[in-house]
Amino acid sequence: MGGERSRDHRDIAKGDSVDLETIPQQARERIEKISKADLLVGVLADHANDAPAMVRQALAGFNETPRTVVFQGDHVAASPNGADAGSVDSGAAQEEGVFVVPWTLLSPDASVSPVQSMANAYQFILAAGDKLGVQACCIVGSDLQTVTSEWISRLVQPILQGGFDLVTPCYAHGKFEGLLNSSLISPLNRALYGTRLQNPLGPDLSMSRSMFQRMLGAEQGNKPAGSQTRTLASLAPTAICGGFKICQAYLGPRTFPPTDWTNLSSLLVQVLGPIFLDVERNATCWQRARPPVSPPIVGERMMMAEDKGAVDVRRMLELFQLGARDLPEIWGLVLPPTSLIELRKLSRLQPDQFRMPDDLWVHIVYDFALGYRLRTISRDHLLRAMTPLYLGWVASHSLEMENAPARAVEQRLERLCHVFEANRSYLVSRWRWPDRFNP
Amino acid sequence: MWDQARQALTASMNKLLSETASLLPGVVALIVALLISALIAWVLVAALRRSLAGIHFDERVNRWGFTSLSEWSPSNSPTLLVARFVFWLIIFFGFLVGIASFDATLTSQLVHSMFAYVPNVLGAVVVLLAGNVIARFLARSVLIGAVNMNLQYARLLAVGVKWLVIVLAVTMALEHLKIGGGIVNLAFGILFGGIVFALALAVGLGSKELVSRSLEREASKTSGNGVEEPFRHL
């Protein structure tokens, strides 16, 4: 069965579509047996023994408990909780209206990258939710160490009771956590689509039936689910451009996975590739000017965690300087000469003076998004060549915020978002006239 | 006797003059053919240059990755290179037409042998172009990968890979053109082997430090002395 599951995950990794036939036999039988539900909660993390109990607790506040299906790692079937709840026929499970389907959502296959594996898991959950006819799909992608029943409650309630279509998370992360999101994903999304989402990529989120059907590409016409499945990167843009109701939920601190320095450039390729691709696909949507919107937020706001102690950015600075020495001819295919000159100057600065100006970073991001669209060089090369630049920003931000309190870091990131918004016209001009407009 | 000598001399003079006179129409035809072909070439090249400039051919060539074409081109302009190539090609055809006015069989033999060689030339050109594209792609991959691995000799590695592929492509092209034969194979073997050996030495000596550093990192991780980095990207 493990081999069969690995093959399924690889198949999904190659193509974008999800077919229910690719769901493991045991899980599929259980889904067919349950037949109908109101809510689906997919827990991606392993060792999710507490997940069913957490879901029950989260649903306790509802006047009428929705019929709920929980997907969790299949090893828990042998555990005391899992053994009881694992069976659809179990009296306890039916009584509380919560059915557990043991199913390892994340691929155990080492050849599938973690990002791709997570994207596949989302698609499996959405496809299964469609099959079950649920009203809401909630996906818990974070490590369960910090996940509480309140997380699930805050993610689910706005959908089932508030009439929202998409709930994205707000975390109380540390100063140097979620850096790719803070530096690029969130500000870019906000500048382009005008909706201030702290974490447009989740990973903990929930969506309504109409939203996940749009994601599965099955909303219009009678197309089968999976015929036009969208990636996770297109979740927020799809919701914004499609006019869906969005809100955010304060979830508190989250455990971020540690950095794998050897695969950082692969991570950038896997994360930024779909984002830039989506920028290209949604060009007509984001080029329409719209006023900035702050979606409503549920839950109690928590400040960033106060990290203390010096940070060591030597490795990042070394890599940035090496990139500035050896990669200008590749960067020059994408970046205008002014940016290259600024980068050269920056690479000569001493570590204590090293600060990457926001304008420069924003122009770099916009120029790379444009380079991705124009296919100036291989897209894989382009995104990998961005790694030293990204690390340059991380080093600059870390040095600047090393001793700053959490509040100051939040304000600093907000300023960066404003610069992204202020330079939106730069991207629009370059997008429309890539050959003519070259400052 | 003098009469006979005078007659022989007159006959040879007549023969030389008549043969020279018989060549003159051919020479005139050659000159006319060259002049007409030059005129056609000039008009065509002017139109070609204008249309290539209109589609920003130089920029496109750079964007397609043939940056070296600009380096080899006169005035760093691939448009000029293409225009000059077309110009001399038309002149060459005009020359062949002119030569045919002297002796049609000679020209047909020349043209026949030339056309028999054309597939080899085309094959060699394709091999060279493909080699150039592959060399650039691989060199770029190696350069970016090595920089992201923080290897100080990233550029050296990339240049090594690029020349390795280019040398291979040039040798294959020469093989297609049937130039050099054994000498080219021998030279290629020596050169290719030399580059591989040099790269192996460079990487081997350079990676000593890399391996020791990674071992140190592993040791510090296992001993628990290493300070955990606060950076989390996603």
XYZ file of C-alpha atoms in Angstrom:
673
model
C 0.000 0.000 0.000
C 2.884 2.314 0.799
C 4.302 1.827 -2.672
C 0.909 2.443 -4.219
C 0.539 5.651 -2.225
C 3.992 6.841 -3.254
C 3.149 6.315 -6.882
C -0.088 8.251 -6.428
C 1.742 11.201 -4.931
C 4.280 11.189 -7.731
C 1.509 11.136 -10.312
C -0.086 14.170 -8.718
C 3.303 15.878 -8.539
C 3.702 15.524 -12.305
C 0.267 16.806 -13.227
C -2.016 19.264 -11.544
C -5.203 17.297 -11.473
C -6.480 15.195 -8.609
C -8.558 12.121 -9.187
C -10.363 10.378 -6.354
C -9.086 7.117 -7.804
C -5.618 8.154 -6.597
C -6.797 8.203 -2.966
C -5.623 5.074 -1.116
C -8.141 2.250 -1.246
C -8.790 2.110 2.528
C -9.426 5.858 2.813
C -11.609 5.859 -0.277
C -13.782 3.065 1.085
C -14.271 4.981 4.312
C -15.125 8.179 2.457
C -17.685 6.304 0.377
C -19.109 4.725 3.525
C -19.486 8.098 5.255
C -21.041 9.378 2.034
C -22.074 12.864 3.255
C -20.695 15.421 5.719
C -20.833 19.118 6.565
C -17.215 19.738 7.466
C -13.902 18.192 6.515
C -10.795 18.755 8.626
C -7.508 17.576 7.107
C -4.541 17.330 9.459
C -1.309 17.077 7.510
C 1.095 16.534 10.390
C 2.192 13.088 11.500
C 1.528 11.917 15.055
C -1.846 13.662 14.990
C -3.363 11.436 17.683
C -4.997 14.383 19.412
C -6.600 15.735 16.268
C -10.064 14.083 16.628
C -10.351 15.208 20.243
C -9.263 18.695 19.242
C -11.886 18.824 16.510
C -14.624 17.652 18.893
C -13.599 20.355 21.359
C -13.572 22.976 18.615
C -17.089 22.017 17.544
C -18.453 21.974 21.090
C -19.379 25.650 20.803
C -21.697 25.050 17.877
C -25.437 24.840 18.595
C -25.713 21.920 16.242
C -22.576 19.884 15.766
C -21.828 19.591 12.050
C -21.252 16.118 10.654
C -17.483 16.175 10.447
C -14.821 14.041 8.826
C -11.229 14.237 10.056
C -8.336 13.080 7.877
C -5.206 12.218 9.820
C -2.099 10.056 9.548
C -3.094 6.385 9.295
C -0.623 5.188 11.932
C -2.985 6.529 14.612
C -5.489 3.800 13.792
C -3.565 1.640 16.206
C -3.619 4.229 18.981
C -6.322 4.232 21.673
C -8.047 7.279 20.194
C -7.572 6.232 16.639
C -8.696 2.660 17.175
C -11.973 3.871 18.505
C -12.539 6.724 16.193
C -11.025 5.091 13.178
C -14.056 3.030 12.419
C -17.014 4.606 10.745
C -19.273 2.169 12.507
C -17.897 3.133 15.891
C -20.701 4.237 18.191
C -18.596 6.924 19.863
C -17.679 8.488 16.556
C -21.224 8.537 15.241
C -22.571 9.894 18.476
C -20.397 12.943 18.325
C -20.766 13.301 14.592
C -17.020 13.112 13.999
C -15.641 10.442 11.679
C -11.941 9.776 11.423
C -10.369 8.611 8.194
C -6.812 7.366 8.694
C -4.822 8.638 5.741
C -1.250 9.867 5.552
C -1.720 12.992 3.478
C 1.918 13.993 3.150
C 3.873 11.811 0.796
C 6.434 9.541 2.442
C 8.239 9.419 -0.907
C 11.569 11.256 -0.663
C 11.497 12.099 -4.384
C 8.488 14.388 -3.807
C 9.543 17.708 -2.271
C 7.837 18.822 0.983
C 6.251 21.815 -0.762
C 4.888 19.649 -3.580
C 3.774 17.027 -1.108
C 1.843 19.661 0.836
C 0.285 21.034 -2.349
C -0.810 17.517 -3.308
C -2.300 16.981 0.162
C -4.386 20.156 -0.202
C -5.689 18.950 -3.515
C -6.525 15.516 -2.100
C -8.457 17.127 0.747
C -10.372 19.461 -1.541
C -11.233 16.611 -3.913
C -12.404 14.463 -1.005
C -14.410 17.408 0.370
C -16.116 17.754 -2.981
C -16.913 14.042 -2.990
C -18.370 14.268 0.519
C -20.351 17.380 -0.346
C -19.074 19.285 2.700
C -19.906 22.951 3.311
C -16.424 23.772 4.572
C -12.927 22.371 4.296
C -10.426 23.139 7.038
C -6.756 22.252 6.533
C -4.272 22.222 9.377
C -0.817 22.270 7.831
C 1.266 23.332 10.837
C 3.048 21.137 13.288
C 0.552 20.039 15.954
C 2.811 21.185 18.814
C 1.178 24.594 18.767
C -2.193 23.768 17.236
C -5.146 24.038 19.624
C -8.869 23.453 19.309
C -9.267 27.239 19.100
C -7.317 27.236 15.846
C -9.854 24.903 14.243
C -12.750 26.770 15.768
C -11.508 30.144 14.482
C -10.849 28.748 11.036
C -14.171 26.950 10.715
C -16.635 29.307 12.403
C -16.411 32.191 9.875
C -17.214 29.743 7.080
C -20.055 27.817 8.711
C -21.620 30.699 10.633
C -20.220 33.913 9.184
C -20.799 33.289 5.495
C -17.137 33.752 4.557
C -15.507 31.796 1.740
C -11.875 31.826 2.775
C -10.169 32.124 6.149
C -6.403 32.648 6.167
C -4.236 32.631 9.291
C -2.433 35.357 11.256
C 0.377 34.034 13.436
C 2.303 35.524 16.307
C 5.633 34.534 14.785
C 9.129 35.399 15.861
C 11.130 38.269 14.381
C 12.965 36.013 11.981
C 10.222 33.519 11.211
C 8.181 33.343 8.045
C 10.737 35.557 6.291
C 9.875 34.546 2.735
C 6.260 35.374 3.438
C 7.053 38.695 5.173
C 9.541 39.846 2.571
C 7.844 38.781 -0.618
C 4.687 36.668 -0.672
C 2.442 38.760 1.556
C 3.580 42.239 0.360
C 3.436 41.181 -3.295
C -0.037 39.743 -2.880
C -1.136 42.863 -1.021
C 0.346 45.291 -3.556
C -1.088 43.483 -6.555
C -4.526 42.466 -5.378
C -5.140 45.163 -2.772
C -6.141 42.787 0.043
C -4.023 42.781 3.175
C -3.544 39.117 4.031
C -0.774 38.237 6.461
C -0.367 34.655 5.205
C -1.962 34.151 1.801
C -0.417 30.679 1.536
C -1.672 29.434 4.900
C -0.732 26.714 5.605
C -3.618 26.581 8.096
C -6.796 27.735 6.416
C -10.354 26.901 5.604
C -12.663 27.534 2.693
C -16.277 27.261 1.734
C -17.746 24.817 -0.740
C -17.981 27.389 -3.538
C -14.373 28.421 -2.914
C -12.886 24.941 -3.014
C -14.993 24.066 -6.015
C -13.497 27.082 -7.762
C -10.076 25.835 -6.697
C -10.878 22.435 -8.147
C -11.972 24.068 -11.377
C -15.348 22.353 -11.264
C -17.539 25.324 -10.588
C -18.341 26.343 -14.101
C -20.112 23.965 -16.419
C -20.030 20.258 -15.770
C -16.319 19.852 -15.791
C -15.143 17.017 -13.601
C -13.286 17.954 -10.442
C -9.593 18.262 -11.073
C -9.836 19.238 -14.704
C -8.441 22.686 -13.950
C -7.136 22.335 -10.420
C -5.437 25.488 -9.147
C -2.325 25.524 -7.029
C -2.169 26.698 -3.426
C -0.400 29.876 -4.583
C -3.506 30.874 -6.486
C -5.811 30.460 -3.487
C -5.845 34.097 -2.322
C -5.724 35.623 -5.842
C -8.586 33.345 -6.926
C -10.648 34.404 -3.925
C -9.896 38.106 -4.431
C -10.377 38.164 -8.203
C -13.468 35.961 -7.893
C -15.094 38.307 -5.375
C -15.225 35.727 -2.565
C -15.631 36.873 1.047
C -12.322 36.641 2.870
C -11.406 36.959 6.527
C -8.379 36.216 8.684
C -8.060 34.424 12.013
C -5.522 35.117 14.756
C -4.142 31.738 15.640
C -1.211 32.553 17.932
C 2.327 31.191 17.773
C 3.212 28.553 15.215
C 6.147 26.146 14.950
C 7.997 26.924 11.727
C 10.033 24.152 10.100
C 13.804 24.658 10.425
C 15.779 26.010 7.487
C 17.379 23.505 5.162
C 20.211 25.660 3.840
C 21.237 23.112 1.227
C 17.813 23.263 -0.426
C 16.947 26.922 0.006
C 17.136 27.651 -3.723
C 14.851 24.664 -4.419
C 12.426 26.041 -1.857
C 12.412 29.385 -3.658
C 11.749 27.629 -6.969
C 8.875 25.596 -5.538
C 7.250 28.501 -3.716
C 7.914 31.465 -5.991
C 7.376 29.586 -9.276
C 3.613 29.100 -8.763
C 3.300 32.622 -7.320
C 4.941 34.288 -10.329
C 2.981 32.013 -12.641
C -0.185 33.184 -10.965
C 0.869 36.819 -11.327
C 1.137 36.127 -15.055
C -2.227 34.385 -15.238
C -4.039 37.053 -13.232
C -2.486 40.021 -15.036
C -5.841 41.366 -16.186
C -7.208 41.136 -12.655
C -4.356 42.810 -10.746
C -3.801 45.544 -13.318
C -7.244 46.902 -12.490
C -6.756 49.497 -9.775
C -8.656 48.749 -6.578
C -8.523 50.414 -3.152
C -6.614 48.509 -0.442
C -8.885 46.375 1.733
C -8.205 44.940 5.182
C -10.337 41.821 5.628
C -11.983 41.322 9.042
C -9.978 39.352 11.591
C -11.432 36.943 14.143
C -9.813 35.991 17.433
C -7.562 37.834 19.821
C -4.537 39.536 18.405
C -1.173 38.338 19.679
C 2.076 40.213 19.251
C 5.168 38.762 17.644
C 7.313 36.682 19.929
C 10.280 38.627 21.377
C 13.416 36.865 20.096
C 16.583 37.784 21.890
C 20.245 37.345 21.146
C 22.571 38.247 18.317
C 22.042 36.797 14.874
C 24.815 35.433 12.710
C 24.361 36.600 9.130
C 27.912 35.960 7.909
C 26.925 33.026 5.731
C 24.119 34.986 4.083
C 26.360 37.981 3.479
C 29.070 35.749 2.005
C 26.550 34.217 -0.353
C 25.204 37.614 -1.361
C 28.715 38.930 -2.037
C 29.578 35.815 -4.025
C 26.389 36.280 -6.037
C 27.225 39.955 -6.629
C 30.649 38.884 -7.893
C 29.658 35.931 -10.080
C 26.024 36.388 -11.081
C 25.717 39.965 -12.460
C 25.569 38.673 -16.030
C 22.558 36.531 -15.110
C 20.932 39.203 -12.958
C 21.602 41.653 -15.792
C 19.207 39.711 -18.017
C 16.396 40.611 -15.635
C 17.435 43.657 -13.630
C 17.953 47.160 -15.032
C 21.466 48.682 -14.825
C 20.526 50.947 -11.899
C 19.658 47.941 -9.740
C 22.888 46.201 -10.727
C 24.936 49.245 -9.746
C 23.179 49.459 -6.392
C 23.773 45.752 -5.780
C 27.456 46.159 -6.599
C 27.737 49.031 -4.139
C 25.858 47.030 -1.529
C 28.206 44.075 -1.859
C 31.164 46.286 -0.920
C 29.645 47.475 2.357
C 30.865 46.279 5.733
C 28.422 43.993 7.599
C 27.540 46.694 10.147
C 26.571 49.079 7.338
C 24.846 46.484 5.192
C 21.266 47.619 4.513
C 19.300 46.757 1.398
C 16.999 49.676 0.532
C 13.327 48.740 0.314
C 13.011 50.268 -3.137
C 15.811 48.088 -4.427
C 14.321 44.908 -2.978
C 10.853 45.727 -4.317
C 12.231 46.442 -7.800
C 14.165 43.171 -7.686
C 10.989 41.219 -6.863
C 8.987 42.979 -9.577
C 11.758 42.557 -12.157
C 12.079 38.861 -11.380
C 8.303 38.447 -11.698
C 8.546 40.110 -15.099
C 11.595 38.020 -16.068
C 9.595 34.923 -15.139
C 6.838 36.017 -17.472
C 9.190 36.936 -20.341
C 11.192 33.704 -19.970
C 14.345 35.743 -20.436
C 16.245 32.729 -19.125
C 15.132 29.327 -17.910
C 12.589 29.856 -15.140
C 14.381 27.436 -12.868
C 17.661 29.343 -13.345
C 15.913 32.645 -12.775
C 14.416 31.669 -9.426
C 17.590 29.963 -8.224
C 19.595 33.061 -9.173
C 17.330 35.009 -6.818
C 18.590 33.100 -3.755
C 21.607 35.367 -3.009
C 19.384 38.441 -3.397
C 16.792 37.047 -1.015
C 19.490 36.160 1.505
C 20.854 39.687 1.091
C 17.459 41.030 2.121
C 17.277 38.583 5.055
C 20.749 39.640 6.222
C 19.893 43.318 5.915
C 16.575 42.900 7.746
C 18.163 40.797 10.481
C 20.957 43.293 11.099
C 18.498 46.161 11.189
C 16.030 44.404 13.488
C 18.520 42.485 15.623
C 17.808 44.468 18.788
C 14.433 45.904 17.864
C 11.303 45.022 19.849
C 8.549 42.991 18.191
C 6.396 46.067 17.690
C 9.177 47.805 15.738
C 9.624 44.742 13.531
C 5.920 44.731 12.702
C 6.092 48.428 11.834
C 9.175 47.824 9.697
C 7.449 45.064 7.728
C 4.415 47.306 7.322
C 6.699 49.988 5.837
C 8.037 47.415 3.385
C 4.463 46.574 2.355
C 3.828 50.281 1.712
C 6.906 50.436 -0.533
C 5.581 47.434 -2.455
C 2.274 49.261 -2.890
C 3.935 52.559 -3.804
C 6.008 50.880 -6.534
C 3.093 49.017 -8.043
C 3.104 51.423 -10.996
C 6.706 50.354 -11.723
C 5.571 46.752 -12.229
C 2.541 47.792 -14.266
C 4.735 49.919 -16.576
C 7.347 47.230 -16.992
C 4.670 44.603 -17.485
C 2.994 46.555 -20.249
C 6.121 47.836 -21.997
C 8.956 45.470 -21.043
C 11.213 46.632 -23.894
C 10.489 50.321 -23.763
C 10.383 50.942 -20.028
C 13.857 50.264 -18.680
C 14.887 52.850 -16.090
C 63.337 28.850 -93.416
C 62.664 32.385 -92.267
C 59.301 32.189 -93.961
C 58.454 29.019 -92.090
C 59.541 30.544 -88.795
C 57.511 33.671 -89.502
C 54.464 31.550 -90.373
C 54.799 29.512 -87.162
C 55.159 32.672 -85.130
C 52.168 34.272 -86.832
C 50.110 31.109 -86.359
C 50.940 30.938 -82.639
C 50.216 34.666 -82.264
C 46.904 34.218 -84.041
C 46.092 31.233 -81.908
C 46.945 33.097 -78.693
C 45.030 36.160 -79.775
C 41.997 34.143 -80.890
C 42.003 32.161 -77.619
C 42.344 35.372 -75.664
C 39.576 36.896 -77.704
C 37.410 33.846 -77.087
C 37.959 34.321 -73.336
C 36.981 37.979 -73.396
C 33.197 37.413 -73.620
C 33.515 35.075 -70.635
C 35.458 37.679 -68.653
C 32.919 40.328 -69.563
C 30.127 37.910 -68.616
C 31.876 37.236 -65.267
C 32.238 40.951 -64.566
C 28.627 41.609 -65.536
C 27.451 38.666 -63.413
C 29.446 39.973 -60.444
C 28.129 43.493 -60.928
C 24.508 42.305 -61.178
C 24.885 40.000 -58.180
C 26.496 42.840 -56.216
C 23.548 45.071 -57.100
C 21.012 42.391 -56.113
C 22.994 41.677 -52.950
C 23.114 45.342 -52.039
C 19.334 45.769 -52.454
C 18.522 42.534 -50.612
C 20.937 43.260 -47.788
C 19.527 46.753 -47.311
C 16.008 45.289 -47.067
C 17.216 42.512 -44.784
C 19.015 44.918 -42.449
C 15.962 47.113 -42.218
C 13.628 44.222 -41.436
C 16.058 42.695 -38.887
C 16.402 46.068 -37.192
C 12.611 46.302 -37.180
C 12.252 43.077 -35.215
C 15.146 44.014 -32.849
C 17.146 41.024 -34.034
C 20.269 41.953 -32.018
C 18.348 42.074 -28.742
C 16.484 38.909 -29.555
C 19.712 37.039 -30.307
C 21.081 38.129 -26.932
C 17.857 37.106 -25.245
C 17.986 33.669 -26.896
C 21.376 33.147 -25.280
C 23.656 33.643 -28.311
C 25.596 36.430 -26.655
C 28.853 35.165 -28.157
C 27.416 35.831 -31.615
C 27.530 39.529 -30.771
C 31.163 39.213 -29.709
C 32.127 37.618 -33.022
C 29.998 39.964 -35.127
C 31.352 43.119 -36.776
C 30.506 46.146 -34.601
C 28.962 43.689 -32.099
C 25.884 43.432 -34.284
C 24.480 40.020 -35.289
C 22.309 41.877 -37.830
C 25.460 43.050 -39.584
C 26.860 39.518 -39.468
C 23.751 38.029 -41.100
C 23.638 40.832 -43.692
C 27.268 40.337 -44.651
C 26.815 36.585 -44.858
C 23.856 37.010 -47.215
C 25.796 39.582 -49.260
C 28.781 37.301 -49.852
C 26.513 34.331 -50.530
C 24.823 36.225 -53.377
C 28.197 37.394 -54.698
C 29.372 33.794 -54.607
C 26.366 32.644 -56.646
C 27.043 35.464 -59.113
C 30.641 34.265 -59.370
C 29.450 30.714 -60.121
C 27.151 32.052 -62.865
C 30.055 34.044 -64.302
C 32.404 31.059 -64.207
C 29.801 28.968 -66.086
C 30.232 31.277 -69.087
C 33.838 29.984 -69.459
C 33.209 26.285 -69.087
C 29.860 24.845 -68.048
C 31.259 21.392 -67.173
C 33.851 22.825 -64.787
C 31.160 24.811 -62.981
C 28.792 21.863 -62.774
C 31.570 19.716 -61.303
C 32.435 22.434 -58.822
C 28.795 22.951 -57.866
C 28.225 19.207 -57.609
C 31.141 18.693 -55.244
C 30.100 21.728 -53.239
C 26.519 20.542 -52.873
C 27.751 17.118 -51.849
C 29.615 18.867 -49.009
C 26.653 21.022 -47.937
C 25.053 18.344 -45.643
C 28.357 18.073 -43.780
C 28.487 21.831 -43.345
C 24.879 21.969 -42.195
C 25.471 19.096 -39.782
C 28.521 20.846 -38.381
C 26.611 24.116 -37.978
C 23.761 22.346 -36.155
C 26.232 20.556 -33.882
C 28.015 23.832 -33.130
C 24.779 25.693 -32.397
C 23.428 22.884 -30.211
C 26.792 22.631 -28.439
C 26.785 26.357 -27.816
C 23.262 26.315 -26.381
C 23.946 23.255 -24.208
C 27.281 24.681 -23.027
C 25.653 27.941 -21.971
C 22.759 26.208 -20.242
C 25.019 23.858 -18.311
C 27.490 26.621 -17.449
C 24.628 28.735 -16.096
C 23.249 25.804 -14.078
C 26.651 25.070 -12.597
C 27.368 28.740 -11.857
C 24.056 29.350 -10.064
C 24.212 26.029 -8.214
C 27.797 26.595 -7.116
C 27.098 30.170 -5.946
C 24.106 28.934 -3.950
C 26.387 26.341 -2.377
C 28.729 29.216 -1.469
C 31.611 27.791 -3.498
C 34.235 30.462 -4.122
C 35.381 28.810 -7.371
C 31.861 28.797 -8.877
C 32.945 30.739 -11.948
C 35.900 28.430 -12.566
C 33.589 25.411 -12.476
C 31.112 27.058 -14.837
C 33.822 28.068 -17.311
C 35.290 24.552 -17.155
C 31.938 22.944 -17.950
C 31.282 25.430 -20.742
C 34.591 24.794 -22.491
C 34.267 21.071 -21.990
C 31.023 21.046 -23.959
C 32.267 23.550 -26.554
C 35.440 21.533 -27.198
C 33.303 18.428 -27.585
C 30.973 20.243 -30.023
C 33.846 21.691 -32.087
C 35.467 18.265 -32.357
C 32.200 16.729 -33.492
C 31.751 19.549 -36.019
C 35.264 19.025 -37.420
C 34.534 15.315 -37.620
C 31.443 16.171 -39.699
C 33.503 18.433 -41.952
C 36.099 15.662 -42.355
C 38.855 18.039 -41.374
C 41.846 16.888 -39.461
C 40.685 13.306 -38.899
C 43.046 11.498 -36.579
C 44.844 14.630 -35.407
C 41.585 16.210 -34.240
C 40.581 13.051 -32.377
C 43.971 12.832 -30.713
C 43.982 16.533 -29.839
C 40.456 16.273 -28.496
C 41.361 13.288 -26.346
C 44.308 15.140 -24.866
C 42.401 18.388 -24.377
C 39.253 16.784 -22.959
C 41.242 14.554 -20.654
C 43.296 17.556 -19.559
C 40.218 19.634 -18.756
C 38.596 16.799 -16.793
C 41.830 16.185 -14.909
C 42.245 19.886 -14.157
C 38.633 20.154 -12.966
C 38.982 17.031 -10.836
C 42.079 18.477 -9.218
C 40.467 21.886 -8.733
C 37.282 20.444 -7.227
C 39.152 17.853 -5.198
C 41.538 20.351 -3.667
C 38.836 22.977 -3.266
C 36.309 20.633 -1.667
C 38.714 19.577 1.083
C 37.799 22.697 2.953
C 34.115 22.234 2.144
C 34.062 18.680 3.503
C 35.928 19.633 6.667
C 33.571 22.558 7.243
C 30.483 20.381 6.802
C 31.970 17.777 9.162
C 32.591 20.508 11.722
C 28.996 21.626 11.363
C 27.727 18.077 11.838
C 29.965 17.645 14.872
C 28.735 20.864 16.436
C 25.134 19.782 15.804
C 25.580 16.407 17.471
C 27.497 17.817 20.427
C 24.748 20.355 20.963
C 27.192 23.254 21.161
C 25.912 24.881 17.996
C 23.550 27.790 18.478
C 20.270 27.168 16.705
C 19.645 29.684 13.984
C 16.505 31.755 14.442
C 15.809 32.065 10.705
C 12.675 30.392 9.397
C 11.766 31.081 5.810
C 8.373 29.485 5.276
